[in-house]
C-alpha cells in the first residue's frame, strides 16, 4: 500500500494511503478501538464498494450513520446532527469518526469531529475524484454559512485518508470530470510532467464517452474508469504528493498553501451566484471556470495584451474541454465582484489571486477586486 505523509516539522500528522481497492481499510482501522462511521446516503445506495465497506464495519461492530450530502445540507444543522448521533452512541474522547463520501461529507464530518468534545480523531474514505485529490487531503473542514461557502470551519488534520480508485467506478461522468478540474489545478501549480500526462489520459477516457448515445454512456464510463485503474492511481498519487508537500510546508495557509486556491476566488463567486438563482453548477465545474478566468487575469497581468485572445486562457480552455469540462463562466466578472471582495482570504481590501506564469509555476498577487474587473474586460 502506497503511503504519502503530511508533516509538521519532522512529525507525521496525517497519512494518505493509496490502494487499488477497499480491502486494506480493515487493517487501517485496527489501531482504533472505537470507530463511528458516517456515510453519504448516495454512496451507500450506488457505490458497489460501499457494500464491501459495510461488511468491514459489520465485522468490527462499527455504528453507522447516513447523511444527505449536498451544498444545501452542508450546514451547522447537519454538523450538530452528527454530534448528537455521536453523543447518543456513546462516542468518547478516544473515538475515531470515519467519513465515507465526497468532499461535502468529509468537510462536515471532519468539522463535527473537530468540535465534538473539543475534538476527536477522524479519517476519510473519499469516494469522488475531487475529494481524493483535494478535499480529503490537508485538514480543511467546515460548512457553508450565510450564503457563503465554507465560511465556518477549522484546519485540523485527519488521522488518515484511504484512497482507492475502486470507489470511482460508480461515479457519474459529470462528477468525475468535476474532480479533473482540481487535479489539473494541482499540476498547474506543480507539474513534474504530470499536467500533460493527465490531459493525455483524461482526454482519452473522455473521448469515448462523448460519442456514445446516452443509454450506453453510463456503462461505458464505469468500465472505462475500471480499465484506467493504474493510470488513475498514478495521477491521484502524484496530485496528493504535491498537495501533501505544500500542506507540510504551510499547514495554516500563511503563504505557499494559498497557491491551492488557484481559480477558487472566481469559483466561489460563481457557486454563490449559481446557488442564488438555483442554477446547477458543481464546485469542480466552477473550479474549471475559475481556472480559465485566472488564466485570463494572468495573461493580462503578465503579458498585458488587452486585444488578442489570451494564450494561457486559450490553451487551458481547450485542455479542459478535451477532458469533458465546459469551462465557460456564465457570469460577467462585475457581477462576481461583491462576492469576491468578501473572500475569506481578503486582506486590507485586496484579495490574493493566484496567477499562472506557466504550467508548473504560479504566484500569489494581492489585487483590489475593481482592478481585477478592469483588467479582465
Ligand atoms: N482546497 C485547497 C486547500 O486545501 O488548501
mmCIF file of C-alpha atoms and ligand atoms in Angstrom:
data_model
loop_
_atom_site.group_PDB
_atom_site.id
_atom_site.type_symbol
_atom_site.label_atom_id
_atom_site.label_comp_id
_atom_site.label_asym_id
_atom_site.label_seq_id
_atom_site.Cartn_x
_atom_site.Cartn_y
_atom_site.Cartn_z
ATOM 1 C CA UNK A 1 0.000 0.000 0.000
ATOM 2 C CA UNK A 2 1.444 3.358 -1.005
ATOM 3 C CA UNK A 3 1.726 5.871 1.835
ATOM 4 C CA UNK A 4 2.123 9.638 1.476
ATOM 5 C CA UNK A 5 2.613 11.661 4.651
ATOM 6 C CA UNK A 6 1.807 15.177 5.776
ATOM 7 C CA UNK A 7 4.358 16.519 8.223
ATOM 8 C CA UNK A 8 4.619 19.226 10.829
ATOM 9 C CA UNK A 9 8.391 19.604 11.003
ATOM 10 C CA UNK A 10 9.661 16.025 11.366
ATOM 11 C CA UNK A 11 6.396 14.670 12.777
ATOM 12 C CA UNK A 12 3.833 12.845 10.634
ATOM 13 C CA UNK A 13 0.466 14.492 11.260
ATOM 14 C CA UNK A 14 -1.629 12.731 8.612
ATOM 15 C CA UNK A 15 -1.212 9.659 6.400
ATOM 16 C CA UNK A 16 -2.675 9.142 2.958
ATOM 17 C CA UNK A 17 -2.905 5.542 1.815
ATOM 18 C CA UNK A 18 -3.406 4.779 -1.872
ATOM 19 C CA UNK A 19 -4.577 1.293 -2.695
ATOM 20 C CA UNK A 20 -6.399 -0.313 -5.617
ATOM 21 C CA UNK A 21 -9.470 -1.442 -3.633
ATOM 22 C CA UNK A 22 -11.104 -1.095 -0.195
ATOM 23 C CA UNK A 23 -9.793 -4.397 1.258
ATOM 24 C CA UNK A 24 -6.937 -2.830 3.259
ATOM 25 C CA UNK A 25 -9.255 -0.370 5.038
ATOM 26 C CA UNK A 26 -9.916 -3.034 7.679
ATOM 27 C CA UNK A 27 -6.219 -3.042 8.653
ATOM 28 C CA UNK A 28 -6.138 0.750 8.797
ATOM 29 C CA UNK A 29 -8.983 0.705 11.318
ATOM 30 C CA UNK A 30 -7.368 -1.954 13.531
ATOM 31 C CA UNK A 31 -5.486 0.568 15.679
ATOM 32 C CA UNK A 32 -8.659 2.416 16.657
ATOM 33 C CA UNK A 33 -10.817 0.759 19.339
ATOM 34 C CA UNK A 34 -13.941 2.904 18.852
ATOM 35 C CA UNK A 35 -14.831 3.777 15.288
ATOM 36 C CA UNK A 36 -18.027 5.585 14.232
ATOM 37 C CA UNK A 37 -18.798 5.716 10.511
ATOM 38 C CA UNK A 38 -20.739 8.427 8.707
ATOM 39 C CA UNK A 39 -21.527 7.660 5.079
ATOM 40 C CA UNK A 40 -23.123 9.708 2.304
ATOM 41 C CA UNK A 41 -26.507 8.013 1.645
ATOM 42 C CA UNK A 42 -25.980 8.358 -2.095
ATOM 43 C CA UNK A 43 -22.712 6.398 -1.836
ATOM 44 C CA UNK A 44 -24.408 3.739 0.314
ATOM 45 C CA UNK A 45 -27.015 3.201 -2.400
ATOM 46 C CA UNK A 46 -24.926 3.446 -5.568
ATOM 47 C CA UNK A 47 -21.315 2.503 -4.905
ATOM 48 C CA UNK A 48 -20.580 -1.251 -5.140
ATOM 49 C CA UNK A 49 -17.538 -0.796 -2.881
ATOM 50 C CA UNK A 50 -19.864 0.609 -0.182
ATOM 51 C CA UNK A 51 -21.188 -2.958 0.332
ATOM 52 C CA UNK A 52 -17.636 -4.156 0.982
ATOM 53 C CA UNK A 53 -17.069 -1.278 3.417
ATOM 54 C CA UNK A 54 -20.377 -2.083 5.153
ATOM 55 C CA UNK A 55 -19.060 -5.659 5.553
ATOM 56 C CA UNK A 56 -15.866 -4.332 7.196
ATOM 57 C CA UNK A 57 -17.908 -2.091 9.543
ATOM 58 C CA UNK A 58 -20.187 -5.005 10.486
ATOM 59 C CA UNK A 59 -17.280 -7.281 11.311
ATOM 60 C CA UNK A 60 -15.813 -4.553 13.504
ATOM 61 C CA UNK A 61 -19.138 -3.629 15.155
ATOM 62 C CA UNK A 62 -18.840 -0.036 13.935
ATOM 63 C CA UNK A 63 -22.033 2.051 14.358
ATOM 64 C CA UNK A 64 -23.034 3.794 11.136
ATOM 65 C CA UNK A 65 -24.982 6.882 10.168
ATOM 66 C CA UNK A 66 -26.122 8.031 6.733
ATOM 67 C CA UNK A 67 -26.129 11.718 5.802
ATOM 68 C CA UNK A 68 -27.605 13.629 2.906
ATOM 69 C CA UNK A 69 -24.542 15.407 1.498
ATOM 70 C CA UNK A 70 -25.030 18.430 -0.751
ATOM 71 C CA UNK A 71 -24.043 22.110 -0.744
ATOM 72 C CA UNK A 72 -27.535 22.846 0.676
ATOM 73 C CA UNK A 73 -27.128 20.420 3.592
ATOM 74 C CA UNK A 74 -23.522 21.438 4.249
ATOM 75 C CA UNK A 75 -24.601 23.434 7.288
ATOM 76 C CA UNK A 76 -24.201 23.621 11.057
ATOM 77 C CA UNK A 77 -27.550 21.787 11.363
ATOM 78 C CA UNK A 78 -26.031 18.669 9.786
ATOM 79 C CA UNK A 79 -22.870 19.038 11.883
ATOM 80 C CA UNK A 80 -24.987 19.230 15.051
ATOM 81 C CA UNK A 81 -26.974 16.230 13.898
ATOM 82 C CA UNK A 82 -23.716 14.241 13.551
ATOM 83 C CA UNK A 83 -22.561 15.433 17.011
ATOM 84 C CA UNK A 84 -25.929 14.422 18.531
ATOM 85 C CA UNK A 85 -25.593 10.971 16.940
ATOM 86 C CA UNK A 86 -22.053 10.578 18.323
ATOM 87 C CA UNK A 87 -23.300 11.540 21.783
ATOM 88 C CA UNK A 88 -26.276 9.143 21.579
ATOM 89 C CA UNK A 89 -23.914 6.343 20.583
ATOM 90 C CA UNK A 90 -21.534 6.977 23.469
ATOM 91 C CA UNK A 91 -18.601 8.307 21.426
ATOM 92 C CA UNK A 92 -15.841 9.300 23.810
ATOM 93 C CA UNK A 93 -12.549 11.183 23.525
ATOM 94 C CA UNK A 94 -10.889 8.064 22.059
ATOM 95 C CA UNK A 95 -13.368 7.840 19.157
ATOM 96 C CA UNK A 96 -12.331 7.835 15.506
ATOM 97 C CA UNK A 97 -15.045 9.228 13.227
ATOM 98 C CA UNK A 98 -14.742 7.820 9.714
ATOM 99 C CA UNK A 99 -16.317 9.774 6.849
ATOM 100 C CA UNK A 100 -17.171 7.870 3.667
ATOM 101 C CA UNK A 101 -18.240 10.168 0.844
ATOM 102 C CA UNK A 102 -17.270 13.122 -1.279
ATOM 103 C CA UNK A 103 -15.841 16.479 -0.270
ATOM 104 C CA UNK A 104 -19.033 17.718 1.390
ATOM 105 C CA UNK A 105 -19.261 14.631 3.625
ATOM 106 C CA UNK A 106 -15.566 14.822 4.533
ATOM 107 C CA UNK A 107 -15.728 18.562 5.309
ATOM 108 C CA UNK A 108 -18.819 18.193 7.526
ATOM 109 C CA UNK A 109 -17.676 15.069 9.368
ATOM 110 C CA UNK A 110 -14.175 16.468 9.888
ATOM 111 C CA UNK A 111 -15.693 19.627 11.334
ATOM 112 C CA UNK A 112 -18.140 17.722 13.576
ATOM 113 C CA UNK A 113 -15.267 15.555 14.907
ATOM 114 C CA UNK A 114 -13.139 18.683 15.425
ATOM 115 C CA UNK A 115 -15.676 20.322 17.744
ATOM 116 C CA UNK A 116 -17.209 17.222 19.381
ATOM 117 C CA UNK A 117 -15.890 17.003 22.972
ATOM 118 C CA UNK A 118 -13.314 19.656 21.929
ATOM 119 C CA UNK A 119 -12.029 17.424 19.162
ATOM 120 C CA UNK A 120 -11.829 13.697 18.467
ATOM 121 C CA UNK A 121 -9.881 11.892 15.740
ATOM 122 C CA UNK A 122 -11.304 11.455 12.264
ATOM 123 C CA UNK A 123 -10.421 9.766 8.985
ATOM 124 C CA UNK A 124 -11.741 9.772 5.431
ATOM 125 C CA UNK A 125 -12.550 7.375 2.621
ATOM 126 C CA UNK A 126 -13.137 9.863 -0.216
ATOM 127 C CA UNK A 127 -15.480 8.487 -2.875
ATOM 128 C CA UNK A 128 -15.130 11.189 -5.520
ATOM 129 C CA UNK A 129 -12.103 12.111 -7.584
ATOM 130 C CA UNK A 130 -12.409 15.681 -6.323
ATOM 131 C CA UNK A 131 -12.240 14.609 -2.699
ATOM 132 C CA UNK A 132 -9.366 12.188 -3.400
ATOM 133 C CA UNK A 133 -7.118 14.841 -4.934
ATOM 134 C CA UNK A 134 -8.192 17.814 -2.834
ATOM 135 C CA UNK A 135 -10.913 17.942 -0.169
ATOM 136 C CA UNK A 136 -9.855 14.837 1.767
ATOM 137 C CA UNK A 137 -6.201 15.875 1.993
ATOM 138 C CA UNK A 138 -4.822 18.739 4.087
ATOM 139 C CA UNK A 139 -7.237 19.124 7.003
ATOM 140 C CA UNK A 140 -9.614 21.852 5.838
ATOM 141 C CA UNK A 141 -13.007 21.161 7.429
ATOM 142 C CA UNK A 142 -16.133 23.287 7.552
ATOM 143 C CA UNK A 143 -19.606 24.224 6.384
ATOM 144 C CA UNK A 144 -21.338 26.940 4.391
ATOM 145 C CA UNK A 145 -22.823 29.873 6.319
ATOM 146 C CA UNK A 146 -24.975 32.881 5.465
ATOM 147 C CA UNK A 147 -24.849 32.151 1.709
ATOM 148 C CA UNK A 148 -21.046 31.965 1.723
ATOM 149 C CA UNK A 149 -19.051 28.813 1.022
ATOM 150 C CA UNK A 150 -17.029 27.200 3.815
ATOM 151 C CA UNK A 151 -17.391 30.302 5.984
ATOM 152 C CA UNK A 152 -17.252 28.335 9.273
ATOM 153 C CA UNK A 153 -14.529 25.782 9.766
ATOM 154 C CA UNK A 154 -11.164 24.805 11.083
ATOM 155 C CA UNK A 155 -7.926 23.317 9.759
ATOM 156 C CA UNK A 156 -7.331 20.068 11.633
ATOM 157 C CA UNK A 157 -5.597 17.040 10.165
ATOM 158 C CA UNK A 158 -7.321 13.718 9.675
ATOM 159 C CA UNK A 159 -5.604 10.625 11.081
ATOM 160 C CA UNK A 160 -5.603 9.086 7.642
ATOM 161 C CA UNK A 161 -7.212 9.250 4.228
ATOM 162 C CA UNK A 162 -7.775 5.968 2.426
ATOM 163 C CA UNK A 163 -7.855 6.465 -1.337
ATOM 164 C CA UNK A 164 -8.790 3.769 -3.833
ATOM 165 C CA UNK A 165 -9.939 4.084 -7.453
ATOM 166 C CA UNK A 166 -12.374 1.168 -6.927
ATOM 167 C CA UNK A 167 -14.907 3.586 -5.396
ATOM 168 C CA UNK A 168 -14.829 5.756 -8.535
ATOM 169 C CA UNK A 169 -16.414 3.235 -10.919
ATOM 170 C CA UNK A 170 -19.938 4.252 -9.894
ATOM 171 C CA UNK A 171 -19.172 7.967 -10.048
ATOM 172 C CA UNK A 172 -21.162 9.622 -12.865
ATOM 173 C CA UNK A 173 -19.053 11.116 -15.663
ATOM 174 C CA UNK A 174 -20.116 14.639 -14.688
ATOM 175 C CA UNK A 175 -18.871 14.225 -11.124
ATOM 176 C CA UNK A 176 -15.684 12.564 -12.275
ATOM 177 C CA UNK A 177 -14.812 15.458 -14.573
ATOM 178 C CA UNK A 178 -15.528 17.901 -11.744
ATOM 179 C CA UNK A 179 -12.607 16.219 -9.954
ATOM 180 C CA UNK A 180 -10.469 16.519 -13.071
ATOM 181 C CA UNK A 181 -10.562 20.323 -12.618
ATOM 182 C CA UNK A 182 -8.960 20.039 -9.146
ATOM 183 C CA UNK A 183 -6.418 17.512 -10.395
ATOM 184 C CA UNK A 184 -5.331 19.752 -13.273
ATOM 185 C CA UNK A 185 -5.223 22.716 -10.887
ATOM 186 C CA UNK A 186 -2.718 20.799 -8.778
ATOM 187 C CA UNK A 187 -0.499 20.019 -11.770
ATOM 188 C CA UNK A 188 -0.652 23.646 -12.941
ATOM 189 C CA UNK A 189 0.785 24.536 -9.523
ATOM 190 C CA UNK A 190 3.487 21.830 -9.576
ATOM 191 C CA UNK A 191 3.918 19.972 -12.827
ATOM 192 C CA UNK A 192 6.711 17.352 -12.817
ATOM 193 C CA UNK A 193 5.484 16.431 -16.306
ATOM 194 C CA UNK A 194 2.128 15.321 -14.889
ATOM 195 C CA UNK A 195 -0.073 18.039 -16.402
ATOM 196 C CA UNK A 196 0.375 16.695 -19.934
ATOM 197 C CA UNK A 197 0.181 13.079 -18.738
ATOM 198 C CA UNK A 198 -3.150 13.884 -17.063
ATOM 199 C CA UNK A 199 -4.503 15.619 -20.194
ATOM 200 C CA UNK A 200 -3.478 12.620 -22.336
ATOM 201 C CA UNK A 201 -5.149 10.048 -20.062
ATOM 202 C CA UNK A 202 -8.256 12.047 -19.196
ATOM 203 C CA UNK A 203 -8.980 13.218 -22.724
ATOM 204 C CA UNK A 204 -8.576 9.650 -23.999
ATOM 205 C CA UNK A 205 -11.093 8.489 -21.364
ATOM 206 C CA UNK A 206 -13.498 11.302 -22.174
ATOM 207 C CA UNK A 207 -13.385 10.873 -25.969
ATOM 208 C CA UNK A 208 -15.198 7.542 -25.987
ATOM 209 C CA UNK A 209 -17.844 8.817 -23.596
ATOM 210 C CA UNK A 210 -18.754 11.887 -25.613
ATOM 211 C CA UNK A 211 -19.587 9.986 -28.816
ATOM 212 C CA UNK A 212 -21.824 7.337 -27.225
ATOM 213 C CA UNK A 213 -25.622 7.535 -27.040
ATOM 214 C CA UNK A 214 -26.933 8.462 -23.565
ATOM 215 C CA UNK A 215 -28.236 4.919 -22.795
ATOM 216 C CA UNK A 216 -24.876 3.190 -23.112
ATOM 217 C CA UNK A 217 -22.682 6.057 -21.908
ATOM 218 C CA UNK A 218 -23.009 5.302 -18.166
ATOM 219 C CA UNK A 219 -21.961 1.645 -18.580
ATOM 220 C CA UNK A 220 -19.110 2.635 -20.852
ATOM 221 C CA UNK A 221 -17.933 5.165 -18.297
ATOM 222 C CA UNK A 222 -17.950 2.711 -15.426
ATOM 223 C CA UNK A 223 -15.926 0.170 -17.493
ATOM 224 C CA UNK A 224 -13.604 2.927 -18.640
ATOM 225 C CA UNK A 225 -12.784 4.042 -15.071
ATOM 226 C CA UNK A 226 -12.107 0.398 -14.139
ATOM 227 C CA UNK A 227 -9.872 -0.046 -17.210
ATOM 228 C CA UNK A 228 -7.799 3.028 -16.305
ATOM 229 C CA UNK A 229 -7.198 1.988 -12.667
ATOM 230 C CA UNK A 230 -3.389 2.077 -12.940
ATOM 231 C CA UNK A 231 -3.273 5.455 -14.672
ATOM 232 C CA UNK A 232 -5.730 6.927 -12.160
ATOM 233 C CA UNK A 233 -3.799 5.558 -9.202
ATOM 234 C CA UNK A 234 -0.654 7.144 -10.588
ATOM 235 C CA UNK A 235 -2.254 10.546 -11.276
ATOM 236 C CA UNK A 236 -4.154 10.680 -7.971
ATOM 237 C CA UNK A 237 -0.995 9.723 -6.028
ATOM 238 C CA UNK A 238 1.006 12.422 -7.822
ATOM 239 C CA UNK A 239 -1.642 15.073 -7.125
ATOM 240 C CA UNK A 240 -1.808 14.014 -3.473
ATOM 241 C CA UNK A 241 2.000 14.120 -3.241
ATOM 242 C CA UNK A 242 2.002 17.730 -4.491
ATOM 243 C CA UNK A 243 -0.723 18.769 -2.059
ATOM 244 C CA UNK A 244 0.822 16.894 0.884
ATOM 245 C CA UNK A 245 4.139 18.687 0.226
ATOM 246 C CA UNK A 246 2.507 22.112 0.152
ATOM 247 C CA UNK A 247 0.446 21.441 3.300
ATOM 248 C CA UNK A 248 3.533 20.113 5.112
ATOM 249 C CA UNK A 249 5.326 23.383 4.357
ATOM 250 C CA UNK A 250 2.366 25.654 5.158
ATOM 251 C CA UNK A 251 -0.411 23.874 7.011
ATOM 252 C CA UNK A 252 -2.320 27.007 8.068
ATOM 253 C CA UNK A 253 -2.246 28.849 4.756
ATOM 254 C CA UNK A 254 0.026 31.732 5.648
ATOM 255 C CA UNK A 255 1.817 31.646 2.309
ATOM 256 C CA UNK A 256 2.506 28.770 -0.070
ATOM 257 C CA UNK A 257 -0.786 26.963 0.582
ATOM 258 C CA UNK A 258 -2.611 29.928 -0.969
ATOM 259 C CA UNK A 259 -1.473 28.520 -4.305
ATOM 260 C CA UNK A 260 -4.012 25.722 -3.893
ATOM 261 C CA UNK A 261 -6.705 28.377 -4.210
ATOM 262 C CA UNK A 262 -5.834 28.825 -7.878
ATOM 263 C CA UNK A 263 -9.135 29.627 -9.614
ATOM 264 C CA UNK A 264 -11.079 29.375 -6.347
ATOM 265 C CA UNK A 265 -11.821 33.059 -5.679
ATOM 266 C CA UNK A 266 -13.643 33.111 -9.018
ATOM 267 C CA UNK A 267 -15.094 29.637 -8.437
ATOM 268 C CA UNK A 268 -16.615 30.501 -5.058
ATOM 269 C CA UNK A 269 -18.250 33.607 -6.531
ATOM 270 C CA UNK A 270 -19.626 31.521 -9.416
ATOM 271 C CA UNK A 271 -21.014 28.944 -6.997
ATOM 272 C CA UNK A 272 -22.610 31.601 -4.795
ATOM 273 C CA UNK A 273 -24.301 33.276 -7.785
ATOM 274 C CA UNK A 274 -25.413 29.907 -9.155
ATOM 275 C CA UNK A 275 -26.914 28.925 -5.811
ATOM 276 C CA UNK A 276 -28.844 32.213 -5.620
ATOM 277 C CA UNK A 277 -30.578 31.520 -8.910
ATOM 278 C CA UNK A 278 -30.848 27.752 -8.393
ATOM 279 C CA UNK A 279 -28.503 27.012 -11.263
ATOM 280 C CA UNK A 280 -26.786 23.637 -11.228
ATOM 281 C CA UNK A 281 -23.014 24.280 -11.220
ATOM 282 C CA UNK A 282 -20.915 21.974 -9.043
ATOM 283 C CA UNK A 283 -17.764 23.006 -7.177
ATOM 284 C CA UNK A 284 -15.470 21.239 -9.657
ATOM 285 C CA UNK A 285 -17.268 22.787 -12.631
ATOM 286 C CA UNK A 286 -16.929 26.217 -11.016
ATOM 287 C CA UNK A 287 -13.215 25.496 -10.437
ATOM 288 C CA UNK A 288 -12.790 24.728 -14.150
ATOM 289 C CA UNK A 289 -14.388 28.100 -14.983
ATOM 290 C CA UNK A 290 -12.318 29.776 -12.258
ATOM 291 C CA UNK A 291 -9.102 28.323 -13.697
ATOM 292 C CA UNK A 292 -9.849 29.798 -17.106
ATOM 293 C CA UNK A 293 -10.634 33.178 -15.518
ATOM 294 C CA UNK A 294 -7.413 33.006 -13.501
ATOM 295 C CA UNK A 295 -5.580 32.227 -16.742
ATOM 296 C CA UNK A 296 -7.107 35.279 -18.398
ATOM 297 C CA UNK A 297 -6.146 37.505 -15.461
ATOM 298 C CA UNK A 298 -2.620 36.030 -15.581
ATOM 299 C CA UNK A 299 -2.308 36.808 -19.273
ATOM 300 C CA UNK A 300 -3.487 40.369 -18.680
ATOM 301 C CA UNK A 301 -1.116 40.920 -15.738
ATOM 302 C CA UNK A 302 1.985 39.209 -17.168
ATOM 303 C CA UNK A 303 1.516 39.609 -20.864
ATOM 304 C CA UNK A 304 -0.510 42.814 -20.888
ATOM 305 C CA UNK A 305 -2.159 42.423 -24.279
ATOM 306 C CA UNK A 306 -5.796 43.522 -23.997
ATOM 307 C CA UNK A 307 -6.731 42.932 -27.640
ATOM 308 C CA UNK A 308 -5.854 39.413 -28.783
ATOM 309 C CA UNK A 309 -7.363 36.275 -27.236
ATOM 310 C CA UNK A 310 -5.063 35.400 -24.363
ATOM 311 C CA UNK A 311 -2.691 32.460 -24.705
ATOM 312 C CA UNK A 312 -2.800 30.698 -21.312
ATOM 313 C CA UNK A 313 -6.579 31.122 -21.209
ATOM 314 C CA UNK A 314 -6.985 29.688 -24.702
ATOM 315 C CA UNK A 315 -4.851 26.583 -24.266
ATOM 316 C CA UNK A 316 -6.208 25.806 -20.797
ATOM 317 C CA UNK A 317 -9.804 26.109 -22.022
ATOM 318 C CA UNK A 318 -9.038 23.640 -24.846
ATOM 319 C CA UNK A 319 -7.404 21.167 -22.421
ATOM 320 C CA UNK A 320 -10.380 21.326 -20.044
ATOM 321 C CA UNK A 321 -12.849 20.829 -22.923
ATOM 322 C CA UNK A 322 -10.840 17.818 -24.126
ATOM 323 C CA UNK A 323 -11.227 16.295 -20.663
ATOM 324 C CA UNK A 324 -15.028 16.730 -20.776
ATOM 325 C CA UNK A 325 -15.433 20.064 -18.961
ATOM 326 C CA UNK A 326 -17.251 23.199 -20.177
ATOM 327 C CA UNK A 327 -15.254 25.987 -18.593
ATOM 328 C CA UNK A 328 -17.220 28.977 -19.922
ATOM 329 C CA UNK A 329 -18.303 31.183 -16.975
ATOM 330 C CA UNK A 330 -21.941 32.352 -17.348
ATOM 331 C CA UNK A 331 -21.447 35.489 -15.218
ATOM 332 C CA UNK A 332 -19.680 38.750 -16.060
ATOM 333 C CA UNK A 333 -16.836 39.450 -13.662
ATOM 334 C CA UNK A 334 -18.550 42.657 -12.431
ATOM 335 C CA UNK A 335 -21.423 40.550 -11.114
ATOM 336 C CA UNK A 336 -18.943 38.422 -9.187
ATOM 337 C CA UNK A 337 -17.094 41.434 -7.712
ATOM 338 C CA UNK A 338 -19.087 41.945 -4.497
ATOM 339 C CA UNK A 339 -18.774 38.288 -3.544
ATOM 340 C CA UNK A 340 -15.062 38.169 -4.363
ATOM 341 C CA UNK A 341 -14.390 41.179 -2.139
ATOM 342 C CA UNK A 342 -15.929 39.197 0.768
ATOM 343 C CA UNK A 343 -13.493 36.340 0.106
ATOM 344 C CA UNK A 344 -12.347 34.995 3.457
ATOM 345 C CA UNK A 345 -8.730 35.416 2.383
ATOM 346 C CA UNK A 346 -9.178 39.161 1.658
ATOM 347 C CA UNK A 347 -6.692 41.401 3.487
ATOM 348 C CA UNK A 348 -6.721 45.214 3.571
ATOM 349 C CA UNK A 349 -9.311 45.399 0.789
ATOM 350 C CA UNK A 350 -7.193 43.229 -1.508
ATOM 351 C CA UNK A 351 -7.695 39.618 -2.438
ATOM 352 C CA UNK A 352 -4.857 37.164 -3.044
ATOM 353 C CA UNK A 353 -5.357 35.989 -6.619
ATOM 354 C CA UNK A 354 -3.173 33.117 -7.752
ATOM 355 C CA UNK A 355 -1.786 33.766 -11.209
ATOM 356 C CA UNK A 356 -0.234 31.373 -13.707
ATOM 357 C CA UNK A 357 3.188 32.246 -15.068
ATOM 358 C CA UNK A 358 3.366 28.928 -16.882
ATOM 359 C CA UNK A 359 2.299 25.340 -16.247
ATOM 360 C CA UNK A 360 4.134 24.400 -13.047
ATOM 361 C CA UNK A 361 4.655 27.964 -11.829
ATOM 362 C CA UNK A 362 2.050 30.081 -10.074
ATOM 363 C CA UNK A 363 2.377 33.188 -7.909
ATOM 364 C CA UNK A 364 0.159 34.974 -5.413
ATOM 365 C CA UNK A 365 -0.827 38.543 -6.293
ATOM 366 C CA UNK A 366 -2.769 40.842 -3.977
ATOM 367 C CA UNK A 367 -5.193 42.783 -6.172
ATOM 368 C CA UNK A 368 -8.209 45.008 -5.490
ATOM 369 C CA UNK A 369 -11.333 43.463 -6.988
ATOM 370 C CA UNK A 370 -12.165 46.562 -9.071
ATOM 371 C CA UNK A 371 -8.671 46.380 -10.576
ATOM 372 C CA UNK A 372 -9.338 42.765 -11.489
ATOM 373 C CA UNK A 373 -12.619 43.753 -13.154
ATOM 374 C CA UNK A 374 -10.852 46.466 -15.151
ATOM 375 C CA UNK A 375 -8.094 44.090 -16.290
ATOM 376 C CA UNK A 376 -10.471 41.344 -17.301
ATOM 377 C CA UNK A 377 -12.792 43.438 -19.500
HETATM 378 N N1 LIG B 1 -8.541 23.171 -1.271
HETATM 379 C C1 LIG B 1 -7.424 23.974 -1.019
HETATM 380 C C2 LIG B 1 -6.669 23.612 0.218
HETATM 381 O O1 LIG B 1 -6.896 22.563 0.782
HETATM 382 O O2 LIG B 1 -5.851 24.368 0.661
#
